[in-house]
Tab-separated table of C-alpha atoms in Angstrom:
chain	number	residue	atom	x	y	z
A	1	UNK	CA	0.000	0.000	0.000
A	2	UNK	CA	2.826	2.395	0.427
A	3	UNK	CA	4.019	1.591	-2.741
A	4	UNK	CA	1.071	2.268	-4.673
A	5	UNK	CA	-1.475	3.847	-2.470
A	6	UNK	CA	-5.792	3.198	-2.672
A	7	UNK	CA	-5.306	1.832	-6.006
A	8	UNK	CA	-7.764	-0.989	-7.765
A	9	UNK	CA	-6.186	-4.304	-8.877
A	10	UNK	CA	-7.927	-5.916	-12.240
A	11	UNK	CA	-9.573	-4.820	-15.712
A	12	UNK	CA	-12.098	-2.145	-16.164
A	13	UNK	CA	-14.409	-4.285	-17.625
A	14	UNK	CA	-14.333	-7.006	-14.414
A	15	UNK	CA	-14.225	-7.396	-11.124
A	16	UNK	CA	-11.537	-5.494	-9.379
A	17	UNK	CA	-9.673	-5.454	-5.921
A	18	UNK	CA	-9.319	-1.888	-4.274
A	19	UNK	CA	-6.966	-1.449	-1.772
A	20	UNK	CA	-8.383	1.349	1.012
A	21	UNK	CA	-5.295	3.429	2.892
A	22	UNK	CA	-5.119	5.468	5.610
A	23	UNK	CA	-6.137	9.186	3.360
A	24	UNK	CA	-8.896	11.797	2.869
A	25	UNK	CA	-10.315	12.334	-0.723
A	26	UNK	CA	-9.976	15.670	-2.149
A	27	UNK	CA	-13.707	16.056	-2.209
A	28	UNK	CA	-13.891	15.237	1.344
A	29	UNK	CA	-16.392	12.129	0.854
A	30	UNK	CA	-13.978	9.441	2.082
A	31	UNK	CA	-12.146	9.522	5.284
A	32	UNK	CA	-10.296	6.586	6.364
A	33	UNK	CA	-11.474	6.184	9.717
A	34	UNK	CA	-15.315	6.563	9.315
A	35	UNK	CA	-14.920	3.995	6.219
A	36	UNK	CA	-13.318	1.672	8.518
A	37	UNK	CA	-15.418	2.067	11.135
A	38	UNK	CA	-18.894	2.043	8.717
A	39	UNK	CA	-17.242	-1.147	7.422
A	40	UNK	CA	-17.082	-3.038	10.472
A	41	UNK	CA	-20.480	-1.829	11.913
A	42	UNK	CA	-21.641	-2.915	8.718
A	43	UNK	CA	-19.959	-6.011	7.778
A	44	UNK	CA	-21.398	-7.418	11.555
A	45	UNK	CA	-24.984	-6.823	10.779
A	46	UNK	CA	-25.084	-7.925	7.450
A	47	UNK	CA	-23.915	-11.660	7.984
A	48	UNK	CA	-26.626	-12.204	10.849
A	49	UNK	CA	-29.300	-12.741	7.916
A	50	UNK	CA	-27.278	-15.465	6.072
A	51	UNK	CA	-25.298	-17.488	9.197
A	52	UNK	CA	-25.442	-17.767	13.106
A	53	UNK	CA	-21.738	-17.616	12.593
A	54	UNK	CA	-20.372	-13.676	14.242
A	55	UNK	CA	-16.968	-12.468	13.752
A	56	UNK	CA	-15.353	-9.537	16.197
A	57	UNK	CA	-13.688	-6.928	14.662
A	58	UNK	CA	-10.763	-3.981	15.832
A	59	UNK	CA	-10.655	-2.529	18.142
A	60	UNK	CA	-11.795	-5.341	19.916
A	61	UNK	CA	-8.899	-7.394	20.552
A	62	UNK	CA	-7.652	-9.946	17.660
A	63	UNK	CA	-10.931	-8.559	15.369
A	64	UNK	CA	-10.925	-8.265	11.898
A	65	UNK	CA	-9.417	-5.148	10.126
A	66	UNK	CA	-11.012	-4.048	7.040
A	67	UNK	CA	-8.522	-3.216	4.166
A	68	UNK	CA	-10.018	-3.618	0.901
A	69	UNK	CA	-13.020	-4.064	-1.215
A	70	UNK	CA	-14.020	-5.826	-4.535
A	71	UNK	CA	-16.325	-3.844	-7.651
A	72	UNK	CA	-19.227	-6.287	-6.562
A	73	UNK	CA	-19.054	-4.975	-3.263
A	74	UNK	CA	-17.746	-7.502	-0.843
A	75	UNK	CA	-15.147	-6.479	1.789
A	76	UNK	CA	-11.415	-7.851	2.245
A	77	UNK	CA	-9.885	-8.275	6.123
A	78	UNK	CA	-7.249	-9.245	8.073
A	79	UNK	CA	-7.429	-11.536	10.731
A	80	UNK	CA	-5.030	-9.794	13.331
A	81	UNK	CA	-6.037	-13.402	15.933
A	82	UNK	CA	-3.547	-15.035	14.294
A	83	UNK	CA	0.198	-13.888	15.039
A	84	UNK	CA	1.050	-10.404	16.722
A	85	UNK	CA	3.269	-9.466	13.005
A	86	UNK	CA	0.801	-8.098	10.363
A	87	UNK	CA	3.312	-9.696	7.679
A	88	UNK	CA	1.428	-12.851	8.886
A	89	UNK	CA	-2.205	-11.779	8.914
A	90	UNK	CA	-4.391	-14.495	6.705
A	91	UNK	CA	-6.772	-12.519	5.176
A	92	UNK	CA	-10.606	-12.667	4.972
A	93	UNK	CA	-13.580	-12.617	2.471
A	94	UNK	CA	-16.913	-10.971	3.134
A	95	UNK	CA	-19.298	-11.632	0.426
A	96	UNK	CA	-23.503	-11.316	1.330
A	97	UNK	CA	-24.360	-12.143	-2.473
A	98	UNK	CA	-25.482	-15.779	-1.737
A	99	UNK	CA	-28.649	-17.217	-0.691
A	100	UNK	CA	-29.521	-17.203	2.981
A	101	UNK	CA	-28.490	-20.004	5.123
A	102	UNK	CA	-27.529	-21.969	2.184
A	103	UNK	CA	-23.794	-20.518	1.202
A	104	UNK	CA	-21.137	-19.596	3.919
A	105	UNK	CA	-20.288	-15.826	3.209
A	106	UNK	CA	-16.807	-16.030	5.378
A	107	UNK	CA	-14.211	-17.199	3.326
A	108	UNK	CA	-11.076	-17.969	5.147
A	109	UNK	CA	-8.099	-17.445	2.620
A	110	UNK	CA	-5.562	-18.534	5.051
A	111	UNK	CA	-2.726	-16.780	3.345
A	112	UNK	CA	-1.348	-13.059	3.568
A	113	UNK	CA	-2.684	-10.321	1.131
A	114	UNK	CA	0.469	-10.474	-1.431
A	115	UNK	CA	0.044	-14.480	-2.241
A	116	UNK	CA	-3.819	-14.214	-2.268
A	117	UNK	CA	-3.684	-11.123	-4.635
A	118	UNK	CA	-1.140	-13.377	-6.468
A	119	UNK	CA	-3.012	-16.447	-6.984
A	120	UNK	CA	-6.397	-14.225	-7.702
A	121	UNK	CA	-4.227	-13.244	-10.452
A	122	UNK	CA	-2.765	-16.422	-11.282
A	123	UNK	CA	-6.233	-17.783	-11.994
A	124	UNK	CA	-8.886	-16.860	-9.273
A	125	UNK	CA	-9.363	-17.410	-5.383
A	126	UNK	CA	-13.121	-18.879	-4.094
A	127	UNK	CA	-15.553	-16.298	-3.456
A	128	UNK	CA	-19.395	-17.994	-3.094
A	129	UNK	CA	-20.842	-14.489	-4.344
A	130	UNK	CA	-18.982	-14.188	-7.550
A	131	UNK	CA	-20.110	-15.899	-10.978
A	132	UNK	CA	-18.701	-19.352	-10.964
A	133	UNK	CA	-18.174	-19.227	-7.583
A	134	UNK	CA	-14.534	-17.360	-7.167
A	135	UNK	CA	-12.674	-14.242	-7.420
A	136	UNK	CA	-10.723	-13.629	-10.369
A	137	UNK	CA	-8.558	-14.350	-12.009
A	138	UNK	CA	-7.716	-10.244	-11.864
A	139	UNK	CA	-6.166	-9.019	-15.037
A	140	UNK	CA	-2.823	-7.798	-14.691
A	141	UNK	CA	-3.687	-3.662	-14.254
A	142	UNK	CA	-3.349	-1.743	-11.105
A	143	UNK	CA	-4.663	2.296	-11.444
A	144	UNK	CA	-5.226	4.798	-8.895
A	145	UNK	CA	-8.947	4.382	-7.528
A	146	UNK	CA	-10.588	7.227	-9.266
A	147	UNK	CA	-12.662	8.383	-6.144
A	148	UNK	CA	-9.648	8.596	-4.359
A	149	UNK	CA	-7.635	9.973	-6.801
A	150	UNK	CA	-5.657	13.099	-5.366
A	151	UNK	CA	-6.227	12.185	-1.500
A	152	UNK	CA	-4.175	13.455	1.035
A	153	UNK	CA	-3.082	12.420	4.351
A	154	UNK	CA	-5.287	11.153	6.826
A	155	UNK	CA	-4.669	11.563	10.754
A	156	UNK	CA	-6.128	10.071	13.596
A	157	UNK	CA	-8.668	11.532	15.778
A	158	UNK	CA	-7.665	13.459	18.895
A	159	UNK	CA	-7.422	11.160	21.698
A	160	UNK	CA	-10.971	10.544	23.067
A	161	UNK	CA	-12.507	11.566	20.087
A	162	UNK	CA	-14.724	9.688	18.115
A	163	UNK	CA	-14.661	8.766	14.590
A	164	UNK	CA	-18.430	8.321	14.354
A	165	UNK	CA	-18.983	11.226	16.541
A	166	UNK	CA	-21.078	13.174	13.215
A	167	UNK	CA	-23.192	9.481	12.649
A	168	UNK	CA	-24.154	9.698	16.395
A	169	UNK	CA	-25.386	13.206	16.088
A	170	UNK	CA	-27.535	12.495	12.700
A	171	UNK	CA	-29.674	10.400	14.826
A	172	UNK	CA	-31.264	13.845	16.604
A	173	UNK	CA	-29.723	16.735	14.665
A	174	UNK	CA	-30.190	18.028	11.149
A	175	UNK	CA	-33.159	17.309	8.345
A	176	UNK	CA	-33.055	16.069	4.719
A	177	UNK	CA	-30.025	14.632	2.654
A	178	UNK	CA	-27.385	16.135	4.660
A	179	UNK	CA	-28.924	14.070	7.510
A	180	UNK	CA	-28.792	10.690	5.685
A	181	UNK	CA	-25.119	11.258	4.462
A	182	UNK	CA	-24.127	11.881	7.777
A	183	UNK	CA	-26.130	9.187	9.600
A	184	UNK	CA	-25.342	6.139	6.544
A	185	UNK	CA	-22.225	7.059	4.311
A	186	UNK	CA	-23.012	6.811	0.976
A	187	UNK	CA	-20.663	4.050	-1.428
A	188	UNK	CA	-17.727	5.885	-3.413
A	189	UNK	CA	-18.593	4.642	-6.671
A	190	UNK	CA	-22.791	4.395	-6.844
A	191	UNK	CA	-24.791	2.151	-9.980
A	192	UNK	CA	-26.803	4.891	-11.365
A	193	UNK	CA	-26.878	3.816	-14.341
A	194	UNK	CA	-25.744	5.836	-17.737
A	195	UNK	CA	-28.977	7.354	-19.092
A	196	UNK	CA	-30.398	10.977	-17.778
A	197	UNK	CA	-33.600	12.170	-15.591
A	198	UNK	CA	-34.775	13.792	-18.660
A	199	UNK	CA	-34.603	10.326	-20.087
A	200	UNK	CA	-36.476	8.419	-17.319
A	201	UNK	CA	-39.178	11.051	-17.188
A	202	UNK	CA	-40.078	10.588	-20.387
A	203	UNK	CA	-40.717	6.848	-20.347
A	204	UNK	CA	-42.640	7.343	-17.139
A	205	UNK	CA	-44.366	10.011	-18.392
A	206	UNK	CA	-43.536	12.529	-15.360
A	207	UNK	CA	-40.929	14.305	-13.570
A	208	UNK	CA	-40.228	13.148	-9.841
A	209	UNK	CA	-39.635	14.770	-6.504
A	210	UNK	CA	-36.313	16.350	-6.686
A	211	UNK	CA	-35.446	15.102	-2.930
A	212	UNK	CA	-35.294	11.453	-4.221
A	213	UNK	CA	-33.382	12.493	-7.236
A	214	UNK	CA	-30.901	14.025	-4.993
A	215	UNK	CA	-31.049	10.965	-2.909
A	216	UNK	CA	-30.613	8.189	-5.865
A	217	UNK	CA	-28.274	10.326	-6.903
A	218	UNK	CA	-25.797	9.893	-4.158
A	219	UNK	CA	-26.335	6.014	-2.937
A	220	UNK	CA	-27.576	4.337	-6.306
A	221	UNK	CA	-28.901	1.230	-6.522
A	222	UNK	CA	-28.761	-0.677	-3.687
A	223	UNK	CA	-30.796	-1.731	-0.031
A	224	UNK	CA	-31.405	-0.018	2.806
A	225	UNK	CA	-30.703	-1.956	5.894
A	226	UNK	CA	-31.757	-5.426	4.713
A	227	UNK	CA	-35.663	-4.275	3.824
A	228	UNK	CA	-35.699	-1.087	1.169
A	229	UNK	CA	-34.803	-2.268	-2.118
A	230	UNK	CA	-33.583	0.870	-4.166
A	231	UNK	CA	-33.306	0.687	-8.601
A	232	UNK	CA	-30.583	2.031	-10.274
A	233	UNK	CA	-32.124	5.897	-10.817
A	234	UNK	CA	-30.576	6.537	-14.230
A	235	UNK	CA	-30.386	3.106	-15.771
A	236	UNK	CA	-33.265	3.369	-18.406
A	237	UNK	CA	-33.112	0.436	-20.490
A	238	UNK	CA	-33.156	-2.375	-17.537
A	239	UNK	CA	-36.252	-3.764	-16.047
A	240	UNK	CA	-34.579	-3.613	-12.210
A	241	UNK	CA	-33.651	0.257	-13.095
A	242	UNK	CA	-35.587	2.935	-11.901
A	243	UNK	CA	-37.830	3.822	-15.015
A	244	UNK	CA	-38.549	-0.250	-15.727
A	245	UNK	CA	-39.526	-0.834	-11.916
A	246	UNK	CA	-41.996	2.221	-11.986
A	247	UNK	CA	-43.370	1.184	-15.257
A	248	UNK	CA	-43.896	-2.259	-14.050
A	249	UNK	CA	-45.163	-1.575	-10.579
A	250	UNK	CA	-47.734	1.345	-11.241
A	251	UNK	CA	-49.319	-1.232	-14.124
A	252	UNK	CA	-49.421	-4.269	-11.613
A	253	UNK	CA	-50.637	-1.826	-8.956
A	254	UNK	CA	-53.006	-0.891	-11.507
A	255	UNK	CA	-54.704	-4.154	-12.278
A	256	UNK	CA	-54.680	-5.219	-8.333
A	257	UNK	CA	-56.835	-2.311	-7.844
A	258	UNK	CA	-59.184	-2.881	-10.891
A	259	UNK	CA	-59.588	-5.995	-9.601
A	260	UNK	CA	-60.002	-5.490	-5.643
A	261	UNK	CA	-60.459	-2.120	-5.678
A	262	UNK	CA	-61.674	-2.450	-1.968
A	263	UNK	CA	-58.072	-3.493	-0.894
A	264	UNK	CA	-56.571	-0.826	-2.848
A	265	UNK	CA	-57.757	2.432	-1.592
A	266	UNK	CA	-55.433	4.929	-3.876
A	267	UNK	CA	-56.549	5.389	-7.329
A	268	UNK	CA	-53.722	4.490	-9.771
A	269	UNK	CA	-51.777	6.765	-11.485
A	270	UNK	CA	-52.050	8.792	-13.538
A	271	UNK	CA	-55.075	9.324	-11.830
A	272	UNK	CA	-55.551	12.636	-10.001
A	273	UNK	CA	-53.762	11.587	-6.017
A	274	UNK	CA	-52.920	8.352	-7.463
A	275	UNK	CA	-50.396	5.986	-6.711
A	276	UNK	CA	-46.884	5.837	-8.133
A	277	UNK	CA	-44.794	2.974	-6.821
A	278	UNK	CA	-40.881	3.332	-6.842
A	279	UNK	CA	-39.124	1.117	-4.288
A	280	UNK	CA	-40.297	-2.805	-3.698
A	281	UNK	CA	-39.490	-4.110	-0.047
A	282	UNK	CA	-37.772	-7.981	0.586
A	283	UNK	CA	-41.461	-8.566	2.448
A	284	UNK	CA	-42.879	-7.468	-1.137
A	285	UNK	CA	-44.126	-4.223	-0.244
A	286	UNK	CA	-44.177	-1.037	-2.659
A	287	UNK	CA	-43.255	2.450	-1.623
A	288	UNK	CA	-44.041	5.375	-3.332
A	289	UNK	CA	-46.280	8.315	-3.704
A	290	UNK	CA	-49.393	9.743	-3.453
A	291	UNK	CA	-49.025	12.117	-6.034
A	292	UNK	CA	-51.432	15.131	-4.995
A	293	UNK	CA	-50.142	18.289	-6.703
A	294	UNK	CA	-46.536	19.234	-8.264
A	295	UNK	CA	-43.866	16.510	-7.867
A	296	UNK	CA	-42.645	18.338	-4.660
A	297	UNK	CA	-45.751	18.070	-2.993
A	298	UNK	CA	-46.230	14.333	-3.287
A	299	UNK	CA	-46.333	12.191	-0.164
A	300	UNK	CA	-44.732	9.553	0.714
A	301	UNK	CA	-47.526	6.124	0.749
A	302	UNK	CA	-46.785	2.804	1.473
A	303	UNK	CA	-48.958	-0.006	-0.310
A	304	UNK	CA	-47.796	-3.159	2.272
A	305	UNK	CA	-48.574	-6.653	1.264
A	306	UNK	CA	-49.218	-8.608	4.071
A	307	UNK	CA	-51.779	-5.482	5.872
A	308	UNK	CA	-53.812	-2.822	4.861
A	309	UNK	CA	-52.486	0.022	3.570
A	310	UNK	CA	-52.430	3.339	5.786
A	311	UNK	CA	-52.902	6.889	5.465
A	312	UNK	CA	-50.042	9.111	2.768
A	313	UNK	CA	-46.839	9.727	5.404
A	314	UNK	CA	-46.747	13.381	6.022
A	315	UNK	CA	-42.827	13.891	4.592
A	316	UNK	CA	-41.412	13.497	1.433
A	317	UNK	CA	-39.164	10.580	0.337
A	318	UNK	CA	-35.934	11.469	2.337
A	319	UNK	CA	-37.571	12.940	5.147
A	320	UNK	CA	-39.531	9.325	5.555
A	321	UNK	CA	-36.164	7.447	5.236
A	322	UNK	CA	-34.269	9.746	7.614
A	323	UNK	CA	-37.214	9.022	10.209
A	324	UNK	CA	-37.171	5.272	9.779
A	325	UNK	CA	-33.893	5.022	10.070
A	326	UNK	CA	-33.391	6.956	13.099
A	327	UNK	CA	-36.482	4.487	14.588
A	328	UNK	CA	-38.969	7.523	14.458
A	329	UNK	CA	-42.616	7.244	14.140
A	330	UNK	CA	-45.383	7.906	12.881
A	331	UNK	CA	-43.447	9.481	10.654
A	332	UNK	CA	-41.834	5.981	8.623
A	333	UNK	CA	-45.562	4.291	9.334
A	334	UNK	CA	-45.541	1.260	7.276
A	335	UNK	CA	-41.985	0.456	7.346
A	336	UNK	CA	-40.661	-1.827	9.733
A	337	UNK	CA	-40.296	-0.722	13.592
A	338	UNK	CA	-37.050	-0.937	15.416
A	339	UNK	CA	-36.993	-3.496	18.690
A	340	UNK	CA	-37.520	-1.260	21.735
A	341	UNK	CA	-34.061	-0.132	23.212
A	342	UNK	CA	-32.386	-1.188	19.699
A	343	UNK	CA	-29.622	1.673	19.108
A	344	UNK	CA	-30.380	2.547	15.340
A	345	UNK	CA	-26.629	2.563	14.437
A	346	UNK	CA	-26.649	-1.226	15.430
A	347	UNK	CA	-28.858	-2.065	12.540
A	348	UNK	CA	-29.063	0.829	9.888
A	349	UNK	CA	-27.085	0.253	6.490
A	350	UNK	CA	-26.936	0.941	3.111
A	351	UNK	CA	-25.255	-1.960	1.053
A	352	UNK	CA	-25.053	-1.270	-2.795
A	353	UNK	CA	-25.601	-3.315	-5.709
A	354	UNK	CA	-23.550	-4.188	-8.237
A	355	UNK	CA	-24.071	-3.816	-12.048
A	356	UNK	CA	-25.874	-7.702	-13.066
A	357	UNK	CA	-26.790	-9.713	-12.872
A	358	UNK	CA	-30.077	-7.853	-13.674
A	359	UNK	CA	-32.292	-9.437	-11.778
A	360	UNK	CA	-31.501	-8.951	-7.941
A	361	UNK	CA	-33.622	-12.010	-6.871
């Protein structure tokens, strides 16, 4: 790493190792310390919905220490249990891209990071949530990670500070996107998607709420905290991208209610306060809008699948998703209800998707 700094290991066109040192990006998005500490706090929810199996992480004694991530999103460690000289630390293999309960998503490499990197290159290491069922094998480029491109030095808090200090304050303090970044880091490198808003709007016919564009915007396609499943905004010629999930919600919404219009209470859109769905949930859920007046004045509805649906939410998109995820309510009715005395940071995540495959069942 000091010989080449945050740098990505592989082909443009495939998967690709990136290497995360100790820096701060020129735009000020990445800091090495909240990343690593994000990354643990993340990479020990996660697991808990595909094994029983917990790992520890730094600081606590002999933990994992997060180093690198792959393209498709999974997250490289060191196992510091092993031997008290990091020359010797095997390193580790997060991957959450396999089907619950039935694939292992540790993957114990055993060896240190220069003879894994080696033999990924050689011809591939296993990794359960890759294509065939490894990483690799890595073409032989290595190129600054663009995100990071630039970055200067990073130092370490003051002692007794906190790295997450700002995350812990988003959970009271501040309103719309500003809130969200602070309380769930955004990814570095988002899936938009390559097309335009001006693009989507016209093959769904209307513009949107500019809160969720600036929201899409910045995370991309991806999930929020294991339930809110989030399209690529700007990717208009998949099904799973924003305009094709729209297109094909709002028409099956549309023939639900035409059909059992007595468990559908919003009329569909385009339909004057009529329903425009935009999200899907893993419990099969659709959020959108109630969309009563210009785009900016749409509320936020929820049309559940296993209940009846409620009353419109009285915020916006990013105002509902700030409140859920900081365990408010009534103002995330509808979405699922942190366990009383549950500290939100313990369970809150964002955890993007990758481009394919296409269909993220």
């Amino acid at each position: 790493m000091s010989a080449y700094g945050p740098v990505e290991i592989g082909g443009p066109q495939g998967v690709r190792v990136r290497l995360h040192t100790p820096c701060l990006s020129a735009d000020g998005r990445y800091e090495y310390g909240s990343w690593l500490v994000e990354t643990h706090r993340h990479s020990a929810i996660r697991p808990l919905m595909f094994t029983r199996e917990q790992r520890v992480f730094l600081p606590t004694e002999g933990g994992l220490l997060a180093f690198a991530e792959t393209s498709s999103g999974d997250h490289l460690f060191w196992d510091t249990s092993v031997s008290k000289d990091p020359d010797e630390w095997p390193v580790v293999l997060l991957t959450t891209r396999v089907a619950a309960h039935v694939d292992e998503p540790w993957v114990d490499y055993e060896v240190p990071l220069l003879e894994l990197l080696s033999a990924a290159i050689r011809g591939g290491v296993p990794n359960p949530g890759e294509p065939g069922g490894q990483l690799g094998p890595l073409e032989r480029q290595v190129r600054v990670f663009a995100p990071l491109a630039g970055a200067g030095p990073w130092k370490p808090p003051a002692r007794g500070a906190h790295v997450d200090a700002g995350q812990h304050a988003a959970l009271t303090r501040g309103e719309g996107l500003d809130a969200v970044l602070a309380l769930v880091p955004p990814p570095l490198t988002p899936h938009v998607g390559e097309g335009t808003w001006e693009q989507v709007f016209q093959r769904i016919g209307t513009r949107l709420p500019s809160d969720f564009m600036a929201l899409t915007e910045r995370y991309g396609r991806g999930g929020w905290s294991g339930w809110l499943d989030m399209p690529a905004p700007l990717d208009t010629e998949s099904r799973w991208g924003l305009a094709g999930e729209i297109i094909w919600a709002r028409e099956a919404y549309r023939e639900l209610r035409d059909a059992h219009p007595q468990f559908h209470a919003l009329p569909a859109w385009p339909e004057p306060g009529g329903f425009l769905p935009c999200a899907s949930t893993i419990d099969g859920d659709w959020i959108g809008w109630c969309t009563e007046g210009e785009p900016d004045e749409w509320r936020v509805a929820v049309h559940p699948r296993h209940s009846e649906p409620g009353e419109p939410l009285p915020g916006n998109f990013t105002r509902t998703l700030l409140h859920w995820l900081r365990g408010d309510r009534p103002g995330s009715a509808g979405f699922p209800a942190l366990p009383a005395g549950t500290d939100p940071l313990d369970v809150v995540f964002f955890a993007p998707y990758p481009q394919g495959p296409e269909d993220p069942a």
